[in-house]
XYZ file of C-alpha atoms in Angstrom:
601
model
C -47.840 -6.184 -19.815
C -49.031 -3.454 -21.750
C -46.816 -5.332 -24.694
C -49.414 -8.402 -24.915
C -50.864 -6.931 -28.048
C -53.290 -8.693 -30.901
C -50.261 -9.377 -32.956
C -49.130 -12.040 -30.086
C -52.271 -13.695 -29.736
C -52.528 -14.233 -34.049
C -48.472 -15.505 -33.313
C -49.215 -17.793 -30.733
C -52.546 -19.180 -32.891
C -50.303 -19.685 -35.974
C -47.409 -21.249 -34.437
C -49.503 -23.956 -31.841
C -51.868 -24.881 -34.929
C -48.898 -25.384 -37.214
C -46.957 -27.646 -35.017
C -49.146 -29.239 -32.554
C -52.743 -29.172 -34.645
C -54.862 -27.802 -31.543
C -58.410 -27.021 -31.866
C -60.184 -23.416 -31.990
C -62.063 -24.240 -28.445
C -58.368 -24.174 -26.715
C -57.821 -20.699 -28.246
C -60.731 -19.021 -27.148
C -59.609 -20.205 -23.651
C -56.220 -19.107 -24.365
C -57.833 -15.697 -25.763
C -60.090 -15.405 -22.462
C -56.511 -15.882 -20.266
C -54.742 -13.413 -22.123
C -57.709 -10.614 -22.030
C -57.735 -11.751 -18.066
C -53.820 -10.640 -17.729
C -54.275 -7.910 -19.617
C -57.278 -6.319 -17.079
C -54.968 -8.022 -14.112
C -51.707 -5.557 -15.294
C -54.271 -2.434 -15.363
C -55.506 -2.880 -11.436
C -51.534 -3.884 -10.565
C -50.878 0.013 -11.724
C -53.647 1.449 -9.709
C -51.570 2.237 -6.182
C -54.775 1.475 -4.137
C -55.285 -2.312 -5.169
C -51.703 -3.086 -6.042
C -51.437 -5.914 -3.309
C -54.574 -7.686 -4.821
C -54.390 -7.055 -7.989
C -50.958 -8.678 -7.742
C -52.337 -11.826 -6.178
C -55.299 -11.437 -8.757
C -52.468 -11.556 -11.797
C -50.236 -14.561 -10.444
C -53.588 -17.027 -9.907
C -55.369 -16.189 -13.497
C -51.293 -16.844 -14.648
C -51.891 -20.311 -13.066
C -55.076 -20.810 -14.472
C -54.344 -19.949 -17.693
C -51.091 -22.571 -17.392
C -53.007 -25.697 -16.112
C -55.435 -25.136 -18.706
C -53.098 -25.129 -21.632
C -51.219 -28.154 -20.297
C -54.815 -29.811 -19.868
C -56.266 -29.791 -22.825
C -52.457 -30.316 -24.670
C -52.674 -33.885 -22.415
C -55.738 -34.453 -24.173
C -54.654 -34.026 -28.075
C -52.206 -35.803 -27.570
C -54.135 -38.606 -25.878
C -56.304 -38.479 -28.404
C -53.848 -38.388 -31.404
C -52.160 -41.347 -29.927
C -55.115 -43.482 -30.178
C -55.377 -42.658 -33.660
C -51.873 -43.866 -34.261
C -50.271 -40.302 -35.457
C -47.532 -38.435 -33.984
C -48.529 -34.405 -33.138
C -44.558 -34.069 -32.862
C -43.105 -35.604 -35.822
C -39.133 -35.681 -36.097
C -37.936 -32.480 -38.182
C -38.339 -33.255 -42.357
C -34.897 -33.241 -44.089
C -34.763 -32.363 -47.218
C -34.644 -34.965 -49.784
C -31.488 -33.985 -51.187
C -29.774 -34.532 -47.809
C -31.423 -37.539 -47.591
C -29.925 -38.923 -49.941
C -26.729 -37.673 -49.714
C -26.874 -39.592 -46.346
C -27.829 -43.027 -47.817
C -24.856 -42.486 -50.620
C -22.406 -43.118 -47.561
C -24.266 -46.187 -46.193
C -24.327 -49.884 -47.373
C -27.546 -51.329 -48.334
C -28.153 -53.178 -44.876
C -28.066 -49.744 -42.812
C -30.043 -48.057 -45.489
C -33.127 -50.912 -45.223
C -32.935 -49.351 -41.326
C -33.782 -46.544 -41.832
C -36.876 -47.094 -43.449
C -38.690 -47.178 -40.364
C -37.959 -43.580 -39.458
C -41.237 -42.242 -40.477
C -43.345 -41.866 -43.837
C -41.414 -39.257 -45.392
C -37.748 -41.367 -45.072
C -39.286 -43.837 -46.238
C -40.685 -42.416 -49.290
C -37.337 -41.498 -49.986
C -35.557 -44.685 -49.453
C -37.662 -46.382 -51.177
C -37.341 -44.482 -54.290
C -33.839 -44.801 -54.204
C -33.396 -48.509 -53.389
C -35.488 -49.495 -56.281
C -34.729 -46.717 -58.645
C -32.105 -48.922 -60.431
C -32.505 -52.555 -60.858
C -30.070 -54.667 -61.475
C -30.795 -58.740 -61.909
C -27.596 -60.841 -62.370
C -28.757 -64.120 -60.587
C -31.685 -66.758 -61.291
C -32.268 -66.347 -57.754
C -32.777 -62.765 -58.465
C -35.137 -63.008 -61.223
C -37.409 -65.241 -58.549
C -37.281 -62.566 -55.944
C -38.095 -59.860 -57.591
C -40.791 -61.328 -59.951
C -42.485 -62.904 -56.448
C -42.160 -59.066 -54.861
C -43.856 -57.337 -57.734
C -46.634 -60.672 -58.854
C -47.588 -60.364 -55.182
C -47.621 -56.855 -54.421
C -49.859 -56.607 -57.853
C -52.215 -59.455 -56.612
C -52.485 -57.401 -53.005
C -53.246 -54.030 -54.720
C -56.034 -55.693 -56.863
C -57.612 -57.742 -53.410
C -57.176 -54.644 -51.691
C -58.835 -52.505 -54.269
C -61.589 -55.488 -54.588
C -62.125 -55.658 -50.830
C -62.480 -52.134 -50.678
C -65.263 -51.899 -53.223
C -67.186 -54.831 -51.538
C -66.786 -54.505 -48.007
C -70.140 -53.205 -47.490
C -71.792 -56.143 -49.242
C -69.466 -58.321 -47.054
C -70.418 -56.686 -43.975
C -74.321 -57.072 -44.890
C -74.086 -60.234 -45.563
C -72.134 -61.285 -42.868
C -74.464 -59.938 -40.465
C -77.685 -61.585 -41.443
C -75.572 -64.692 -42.004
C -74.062 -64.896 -38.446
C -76.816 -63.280 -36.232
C -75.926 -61.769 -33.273
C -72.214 -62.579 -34.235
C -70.147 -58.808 -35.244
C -66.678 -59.386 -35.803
C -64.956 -57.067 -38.407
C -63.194 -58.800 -41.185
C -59.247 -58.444 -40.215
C -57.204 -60.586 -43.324
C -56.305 -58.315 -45.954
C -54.972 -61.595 -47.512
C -51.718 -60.355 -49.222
C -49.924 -62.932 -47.610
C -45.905 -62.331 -46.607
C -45.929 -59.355 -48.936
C -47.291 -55.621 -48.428
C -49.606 -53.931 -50.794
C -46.692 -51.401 -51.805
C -46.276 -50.688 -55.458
C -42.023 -50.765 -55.308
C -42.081 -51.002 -59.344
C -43.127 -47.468 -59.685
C -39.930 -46.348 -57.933
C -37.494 -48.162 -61.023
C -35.928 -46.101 -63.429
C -33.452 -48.085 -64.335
C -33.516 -51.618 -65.558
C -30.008 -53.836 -66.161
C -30.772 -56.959 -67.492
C -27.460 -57.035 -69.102
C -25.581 -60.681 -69.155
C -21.820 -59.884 -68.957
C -21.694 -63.898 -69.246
C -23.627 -67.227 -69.873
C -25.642 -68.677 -67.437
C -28.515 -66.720 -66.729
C -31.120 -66.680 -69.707
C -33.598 -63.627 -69.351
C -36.925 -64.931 -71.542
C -39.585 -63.143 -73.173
C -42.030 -63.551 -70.301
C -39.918 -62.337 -67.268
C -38.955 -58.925 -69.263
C -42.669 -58.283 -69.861
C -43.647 -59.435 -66.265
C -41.505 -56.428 -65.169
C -42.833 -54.255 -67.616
C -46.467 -54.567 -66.084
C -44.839 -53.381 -62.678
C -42.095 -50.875 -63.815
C -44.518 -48.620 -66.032
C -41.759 -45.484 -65.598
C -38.844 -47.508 -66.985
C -36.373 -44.530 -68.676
C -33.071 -46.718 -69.253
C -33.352 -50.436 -70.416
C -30.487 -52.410 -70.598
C -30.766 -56.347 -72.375
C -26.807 -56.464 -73.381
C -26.393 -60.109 -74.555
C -29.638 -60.959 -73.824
C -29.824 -63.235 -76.865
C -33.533 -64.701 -75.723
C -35.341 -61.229 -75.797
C -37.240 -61.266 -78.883
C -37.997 -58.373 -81.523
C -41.951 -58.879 -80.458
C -40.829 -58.631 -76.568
C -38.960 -55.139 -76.623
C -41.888 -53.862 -78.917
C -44.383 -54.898 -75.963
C -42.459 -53.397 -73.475
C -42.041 -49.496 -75.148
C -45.755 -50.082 -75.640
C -46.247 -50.206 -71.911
C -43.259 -48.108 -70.735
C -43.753 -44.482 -72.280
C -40.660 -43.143 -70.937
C -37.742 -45.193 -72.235
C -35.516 -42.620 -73.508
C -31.936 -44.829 -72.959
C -31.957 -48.131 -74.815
C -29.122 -50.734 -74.800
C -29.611 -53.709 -76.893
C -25.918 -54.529 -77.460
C -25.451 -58.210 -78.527
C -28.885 -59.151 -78.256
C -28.840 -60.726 -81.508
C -32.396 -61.757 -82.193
C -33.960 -58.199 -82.615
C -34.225 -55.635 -85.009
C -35.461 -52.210 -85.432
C -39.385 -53.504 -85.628
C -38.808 -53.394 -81.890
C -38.780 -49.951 -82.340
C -42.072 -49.140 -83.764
C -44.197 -48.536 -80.169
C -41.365 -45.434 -79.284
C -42.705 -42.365 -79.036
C -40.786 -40.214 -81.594
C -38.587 -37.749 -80.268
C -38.156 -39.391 -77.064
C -35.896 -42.063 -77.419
C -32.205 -40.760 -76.854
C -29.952 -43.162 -76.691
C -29.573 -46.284 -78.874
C -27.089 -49.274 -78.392
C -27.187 -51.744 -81.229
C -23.261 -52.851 -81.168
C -23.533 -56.591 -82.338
C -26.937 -57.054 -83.605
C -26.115 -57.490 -87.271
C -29.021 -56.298 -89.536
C -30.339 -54.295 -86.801
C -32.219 -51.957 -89.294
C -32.224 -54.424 -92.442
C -36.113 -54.840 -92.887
C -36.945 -51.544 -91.088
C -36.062 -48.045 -90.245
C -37.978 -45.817 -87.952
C -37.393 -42.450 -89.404
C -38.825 -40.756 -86.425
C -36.510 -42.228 -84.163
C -33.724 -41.951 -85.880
C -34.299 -38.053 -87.150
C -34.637 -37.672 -82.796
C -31.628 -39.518 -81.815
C -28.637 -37.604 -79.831
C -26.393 -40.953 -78.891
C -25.915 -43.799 -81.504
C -23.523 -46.898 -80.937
C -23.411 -49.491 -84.135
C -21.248 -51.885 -85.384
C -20.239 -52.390 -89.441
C -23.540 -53.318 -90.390
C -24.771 -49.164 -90.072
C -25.375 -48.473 -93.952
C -25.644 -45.540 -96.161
C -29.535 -45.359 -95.976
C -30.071 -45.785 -92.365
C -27.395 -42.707 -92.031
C -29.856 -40.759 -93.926
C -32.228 -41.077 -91.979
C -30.169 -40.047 -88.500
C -30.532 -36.459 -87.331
C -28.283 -34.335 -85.309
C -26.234 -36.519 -83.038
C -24.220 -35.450 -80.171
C -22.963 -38.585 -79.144
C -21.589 -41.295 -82.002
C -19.468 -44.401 -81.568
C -18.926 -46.964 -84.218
C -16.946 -50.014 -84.376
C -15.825 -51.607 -87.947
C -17.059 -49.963 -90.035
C -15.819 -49.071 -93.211
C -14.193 -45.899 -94.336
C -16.778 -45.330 -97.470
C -19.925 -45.339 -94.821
C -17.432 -43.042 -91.989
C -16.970 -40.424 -94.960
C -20.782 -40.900 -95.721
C -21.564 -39.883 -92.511
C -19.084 -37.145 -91.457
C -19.418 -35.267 -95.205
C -23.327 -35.293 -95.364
C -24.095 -35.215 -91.708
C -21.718 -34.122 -89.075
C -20.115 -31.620 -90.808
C -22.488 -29.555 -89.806
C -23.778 -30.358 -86.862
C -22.883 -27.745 -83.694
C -23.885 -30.074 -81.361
C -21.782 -33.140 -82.142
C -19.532 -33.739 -79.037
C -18.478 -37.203 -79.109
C -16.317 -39.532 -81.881
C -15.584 -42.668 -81.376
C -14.014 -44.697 -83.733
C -12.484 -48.190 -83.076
C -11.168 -50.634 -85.230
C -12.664 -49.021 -88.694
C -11.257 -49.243 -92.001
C -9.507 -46.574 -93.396
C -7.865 -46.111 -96.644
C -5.343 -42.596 -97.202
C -3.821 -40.998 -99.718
C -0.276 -41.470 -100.507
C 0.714 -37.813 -99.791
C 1.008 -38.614 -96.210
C 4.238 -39.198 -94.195
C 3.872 -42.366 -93.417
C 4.962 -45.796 -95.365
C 3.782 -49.015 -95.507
C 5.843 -52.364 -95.572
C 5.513 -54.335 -98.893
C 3.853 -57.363 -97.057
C 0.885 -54.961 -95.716
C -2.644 -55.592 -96.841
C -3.891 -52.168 -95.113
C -3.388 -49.192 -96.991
C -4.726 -48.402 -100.078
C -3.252 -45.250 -102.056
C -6.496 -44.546 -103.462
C -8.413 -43.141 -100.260
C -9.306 -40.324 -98.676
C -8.416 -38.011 -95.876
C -12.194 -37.162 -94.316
C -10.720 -37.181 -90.888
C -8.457 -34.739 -91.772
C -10.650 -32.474 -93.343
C -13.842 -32.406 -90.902
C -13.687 -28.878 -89.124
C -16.052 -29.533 -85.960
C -12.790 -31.310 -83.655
C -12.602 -27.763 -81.410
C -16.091 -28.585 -80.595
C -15.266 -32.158 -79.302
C -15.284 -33.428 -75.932
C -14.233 -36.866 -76.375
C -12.103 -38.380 -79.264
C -11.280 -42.001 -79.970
C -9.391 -43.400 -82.443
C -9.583 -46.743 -81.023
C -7.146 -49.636 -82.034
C -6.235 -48.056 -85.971
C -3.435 -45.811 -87.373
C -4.388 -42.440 -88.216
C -1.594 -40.459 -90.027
C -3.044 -37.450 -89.755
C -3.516 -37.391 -85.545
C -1.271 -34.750 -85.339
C -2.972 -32.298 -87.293
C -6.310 -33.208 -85.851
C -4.835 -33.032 -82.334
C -3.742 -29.021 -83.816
C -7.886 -28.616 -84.191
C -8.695 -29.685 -80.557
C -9.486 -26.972 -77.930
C -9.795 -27.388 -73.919
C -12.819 -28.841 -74.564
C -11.380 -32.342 -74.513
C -11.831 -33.968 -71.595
C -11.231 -37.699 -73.274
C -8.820 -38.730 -76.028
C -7.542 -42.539 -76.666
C -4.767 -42.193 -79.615
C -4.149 -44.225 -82.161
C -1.024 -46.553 -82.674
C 1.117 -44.165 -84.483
C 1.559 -41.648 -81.321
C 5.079 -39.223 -81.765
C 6.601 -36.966 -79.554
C 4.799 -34.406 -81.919
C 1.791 -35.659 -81.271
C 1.692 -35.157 -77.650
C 3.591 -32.052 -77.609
C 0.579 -30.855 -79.931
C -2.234 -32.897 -77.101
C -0.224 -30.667 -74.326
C -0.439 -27.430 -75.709
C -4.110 -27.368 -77.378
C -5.770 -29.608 -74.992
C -4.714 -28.965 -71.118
C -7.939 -30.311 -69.265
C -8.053 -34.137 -70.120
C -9.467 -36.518 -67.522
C -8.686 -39.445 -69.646
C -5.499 -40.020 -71.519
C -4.895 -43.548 -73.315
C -1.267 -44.043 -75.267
C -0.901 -47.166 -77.127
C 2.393 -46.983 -79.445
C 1.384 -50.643 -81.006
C -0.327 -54.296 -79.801
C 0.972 -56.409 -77.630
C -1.000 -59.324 -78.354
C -3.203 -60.616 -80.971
C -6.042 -60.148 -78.115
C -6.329 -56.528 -78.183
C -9.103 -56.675 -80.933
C -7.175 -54.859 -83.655
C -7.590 -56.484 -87.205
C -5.465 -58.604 -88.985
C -4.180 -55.387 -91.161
C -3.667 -53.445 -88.004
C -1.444 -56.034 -86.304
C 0.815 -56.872 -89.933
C 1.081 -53.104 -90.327
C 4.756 -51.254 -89.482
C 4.955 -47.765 -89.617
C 7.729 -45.722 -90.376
C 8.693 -41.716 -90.286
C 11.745 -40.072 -92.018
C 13.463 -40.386 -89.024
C 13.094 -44.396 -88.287
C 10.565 -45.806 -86.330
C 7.780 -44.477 -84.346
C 8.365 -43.843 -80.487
C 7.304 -41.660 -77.486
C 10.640 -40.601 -75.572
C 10.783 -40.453 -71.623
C 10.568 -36.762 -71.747
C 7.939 -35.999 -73.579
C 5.625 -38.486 -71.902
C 6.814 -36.710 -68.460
C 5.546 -33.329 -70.150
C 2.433 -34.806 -71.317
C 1.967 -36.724 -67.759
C 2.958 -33.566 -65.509
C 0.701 -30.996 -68.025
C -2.334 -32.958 -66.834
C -1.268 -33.675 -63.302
C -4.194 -31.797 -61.629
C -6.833 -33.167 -63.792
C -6.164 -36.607 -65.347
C -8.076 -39.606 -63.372
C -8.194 -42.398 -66.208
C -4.554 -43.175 -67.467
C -4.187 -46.098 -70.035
C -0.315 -46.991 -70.978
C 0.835 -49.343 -73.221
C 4.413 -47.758 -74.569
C 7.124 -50.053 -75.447
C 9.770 -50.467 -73.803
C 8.365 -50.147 -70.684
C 11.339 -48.595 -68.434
C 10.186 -45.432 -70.126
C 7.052 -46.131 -68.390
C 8.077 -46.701 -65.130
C 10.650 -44.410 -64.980
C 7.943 -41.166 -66.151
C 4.946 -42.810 -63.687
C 7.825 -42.839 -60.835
C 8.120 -39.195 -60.918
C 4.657 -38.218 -61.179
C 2.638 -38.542 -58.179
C -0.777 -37.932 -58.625
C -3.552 -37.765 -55.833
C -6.243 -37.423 -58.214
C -5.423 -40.919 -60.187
C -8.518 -43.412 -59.889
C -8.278 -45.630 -63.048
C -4.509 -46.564 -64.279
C -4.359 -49.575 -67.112
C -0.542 -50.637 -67.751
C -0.705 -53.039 -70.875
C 3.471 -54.187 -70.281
C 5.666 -55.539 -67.492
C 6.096 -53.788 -64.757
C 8.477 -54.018 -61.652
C 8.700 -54.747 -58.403
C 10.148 -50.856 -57.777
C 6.782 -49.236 -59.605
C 4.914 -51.913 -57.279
C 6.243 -51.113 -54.307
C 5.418 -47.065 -54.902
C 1.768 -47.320 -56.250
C 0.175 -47.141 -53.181
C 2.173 -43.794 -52.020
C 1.941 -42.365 -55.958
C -1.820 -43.163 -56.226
C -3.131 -43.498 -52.774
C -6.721 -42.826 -54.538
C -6.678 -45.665 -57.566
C -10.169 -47.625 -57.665
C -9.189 -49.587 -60.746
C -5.958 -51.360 -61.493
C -5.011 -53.362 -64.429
C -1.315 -54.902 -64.702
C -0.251 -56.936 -67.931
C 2.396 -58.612 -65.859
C 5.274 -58.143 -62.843
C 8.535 -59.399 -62.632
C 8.144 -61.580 -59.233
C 6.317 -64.471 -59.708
C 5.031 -64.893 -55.975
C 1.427 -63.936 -55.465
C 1.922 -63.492 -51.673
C 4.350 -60.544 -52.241
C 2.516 -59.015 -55.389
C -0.534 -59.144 -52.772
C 1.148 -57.599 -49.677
C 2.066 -54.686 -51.856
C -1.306 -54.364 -53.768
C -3.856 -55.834 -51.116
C -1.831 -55.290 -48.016
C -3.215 -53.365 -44.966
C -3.021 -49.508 -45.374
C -2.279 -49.992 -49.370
C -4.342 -49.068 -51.788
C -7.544 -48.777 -49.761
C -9.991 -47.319 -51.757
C -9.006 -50.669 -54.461
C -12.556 -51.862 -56.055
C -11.532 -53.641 -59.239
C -8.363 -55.431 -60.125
C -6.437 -57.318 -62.509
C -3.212 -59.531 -63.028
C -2.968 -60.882 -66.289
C -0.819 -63.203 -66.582
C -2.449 -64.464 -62.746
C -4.384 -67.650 -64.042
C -4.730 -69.455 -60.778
C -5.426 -67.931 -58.022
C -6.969 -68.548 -54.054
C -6.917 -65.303 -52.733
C -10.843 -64.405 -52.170
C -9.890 -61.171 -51.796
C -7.955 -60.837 -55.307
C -10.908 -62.753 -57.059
C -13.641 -60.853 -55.978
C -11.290 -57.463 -57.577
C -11.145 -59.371 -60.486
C -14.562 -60.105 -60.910
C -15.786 -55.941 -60.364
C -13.006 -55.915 -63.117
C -14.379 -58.192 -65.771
C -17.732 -56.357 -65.325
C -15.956 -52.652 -65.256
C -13.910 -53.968 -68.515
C -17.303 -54.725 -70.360
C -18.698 -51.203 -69.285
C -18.232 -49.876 -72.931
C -19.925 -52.203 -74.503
C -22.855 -53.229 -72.129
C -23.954 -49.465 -71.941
């Protein structure tokens, strides 16, 4: 007994007014107890008064037992009736949290709100941190949840600051009558401010039908104040005056896709805070920056996607970019940019090229047919010559012939993680991709287009290119080198390589666990079919140009079947007009959307 010490008593205080929140008048009882044992275990030792002090020790023990349960009874009695829980269920941490709700569909999630206040802080923040509208009936929900929750702050807040008043008057008005005032009147809706949870805002229209106006964008804007990423891809209502409104009232937009929204320009721009704003998307807004250019926002860019309409002086005006895609532009504006501006620029990880003009000298090894009207001998080779490609993460060269890929390839390190070749691919080229670059997650080979869909230009598709040793091709075995050299890496694989048995026959004999995305742009047959679901038990986007059976039910039983390719979220048969499987059609739909990815952000 003699080990009861002060050191337990400041223990037991610390650890019962942590977790149960019990007053100071229990510890001085509990104090009083312990001091009581304490002189108890002294008389126990004494030989004379053993048999007493013994019964003396065991009843204060009792005492000290009933009273701790007593007044424990009474918190909790008491905390009860003020509706809060003494014993709350353990805290998670928030990263488990939501590491938990990643697993679980949005139904089972809404459950778990009710666990207590800390969950549901979570939860909440997570449900609503990205919002994504692609319905009218969406639009009405979520405008009603955030007008009404607004209009039930502001009578809250009012009631609040004139309840006294309302209580005064109600009692010389009624008399003898006291009856609190109970209606809060928000009506079905709650007083809780879910727009300060959204972080991300998708307005984007992959397609026509839903018309997003000036007023509903800056409705959301009063409610989302910590908006970082806003997305209004082919939102062709939006207007310049409505975006400029809306970075006045959000101060933290720092991603901002505006992608075929054709009625704005860079005016909209003029409320950013400069140096915030990362990202910019202006693919297919012609003139974006004809009757303005922020130089502030520009100079702090890092990611730019434009179109052809990106000239000389607006490039000027752009600072040290990490992250540039462009789409048809021409080859004086590309060697504009790349001489004066990326050439030295460390931090530039990302080219993306597709469908641009280029004109080369006639030094190179390739030749043009006489009915060509690409391919200018007066050009230059700026591609060829810019020294930052070991830097690069991800390359593009997008629907265009490069003759000089191979040597750029030869200036690539490990860094590159993403490269889609040009048309003219070689055996040479990939031999050089294999040996300089060894840790690509995404590999697209296109050897020339299939159809006059595939957005190349009219040049591009009346162009034939030739070598010294006859026409341009990728052999079976050097796409099995290529294919096995990133076997333990590659997840995106694009193929459109003509004539397809060399295809089949190298995808046959590489299995590959790790395979998520795989695009075939040719034929493919019922063998390859069969076999995808054992080669690429993993794939979570499929896109086939065609198959050689023409019945759905068996192209279905292989794709779709039970125990097939199960984790299958997008989906695509092209030459499938018609079809009635649900199933198939809702794949095809996540597919249409996936496809669009590129351009909508």
């Amino acid at each position: 007994m003699y080990l009861v010490s002060y050191d337990t008593n400041v223990f037991i205080r610390t650890a019962v007014s942590k977790e149960y929140n019990i007053t100071y008048s229990l510890y001085d009882v509990l104090e009083s107890a312990l001091w009581l044992l304490k002189c108890c275990a002294r008389v126990v030792k004494m030989a004379t008064f053993k048999f007493y002090g013994l019964i003396l020790f065991l009843s204060w023990g009792l005492i000290l037992l009933q009273t701790y349960f007593f007044f424990l009874s009474l918190l909790v009695e008491k905390n009860i009736a003020n509706e809060t829980i003494i014993m709350p269920i353990p805290a998670l941490p928030t990263e488990v949290i939501i590491l938990i709700i990643s697993y679980l569909s949005r139904p089972h999630i809404v459950r778990l709100l009710t666990v207590n206040r800390h969950w549901y802080n979570v939860i909440s923040a997570q449900l609503y941190r990205t919002l994504c509208i692609r319905s009218l009936r969406e639009q009405y929900e979520y405008r009603n949840l955030f007008n009404e929750t607004r209009r039930g702050r502001k009578r809250r807040q009012q009631q609040q600051k004139s309840s006294n008043d309302q209580q005064e008057q109600q009692q010389s008005t009624d008399g003898n009558l006291d009856y609190p005032i109970t209606s809060n009147g928000n009506g079905f809706y709650s007083s809780e401010n879910y727009g300060q949870y959204v972080r991300v805002l998708d307005l984007s229209v992959p397609y026509n039908g839903k018309d997003i106006t000036d007023s509903f964008l800056y409705d959301l804007a009063l409610d989302c104040p910590n908006i970082e990423t806003l997305n209004l891809y082919n939102c062709h209502k939006i207007t310049t005056g409505a975006v400029k409104r809306v970075l006045a009232k959000c101060k933290r937009v720092r991603f901002l896709y505006l992608s075929m929204a054709t009625s704005l320009d860079a005016r909209c721009l003029q409320e950013a805070i400069p140096g915030q704003l990362h990202t910019l998307n202006i693919f297919g807004v012609s003139h974006f920056f004809f009757r303005h250019r922020p130089k502030a926002v520009l100079a702090s860019l890092k990611t730019l996607k434009a179109g052809q309409w990106l000239d000389r002086q607006t490039i000027d005006l752009m600072g040290r970019l990490e992250h540039i895609s462009l789409e048809g532009m021409h080859s004086e504006h590309i060697s504009h940019l790349m001489q004066y501006h990326l050439m030295n620029h460390k931090q530039l990880t990302t080219l993306e090229l597709h469908r641009c003009k280029f004109t080369f000298n006639n030094n190179d090894d390739v030749q043009y047919d006489d009915h060509t009207d690409g391919g200018s001998v007066e050009g230059d080779n700026t591609l060829l010559h810019f020294s930052r490609y070991h830097l690069m993460q991800r390359l593009e060269f997008k629907y265009m012939h490069i003759p000089s890929i191979q040597k750029i390839v030869e200036k690539c390190s490990d860094r590159l993680v993403s490269f889609i070749g040009p048309y003219n691919l070689s055996d040479a080229v990939l031999d050089a991709l294999s040996t300089y670059c060894r840790r690509l997650e995404r590999l697209s080979l296109v050897t020339r287009s299939n159809d006059t869909n595939s957005g190349a230009s009219t040049s591009t598709r009346n162009t034939s290119i030739k070598n010294n040793n006859g026409w341009v091709h990728i052999s079976l075995e050097s796409l099995k080198r290529t294919l096995h050299t990133y076997t333990s890496s590659l997840s995106h694989l694009e193929l459109s390589i003509q004539p397809a048995t060399i295809v089949e026959q190298a995808l046959i004999q590489w299995p590959n666990p790790n395979l998520q995305i795989l695009i075939l742009r040719l034929r493919v047959s019922m063998s390859l079919l069969q076999t995808l679901a054992t080669l690429y038990p993993a794939l979570k986007v499929l896109y086939i140009a065609s198959t050689e059976s023409t019945s759905e039910d068996e192209v279905d039983q292989y794709l779709l079947g039970q125990g097939k390719l199960e984790h299958l979220e997008a989906l695509t048969l092209y030459d499938r007009r018609d079809s009635t499987n649900q199933e198939y059609l809702a794949l095809k739909n996540h597919y249409d959307y996936w496809s669009l990815g590129k351009e909508i952000w």
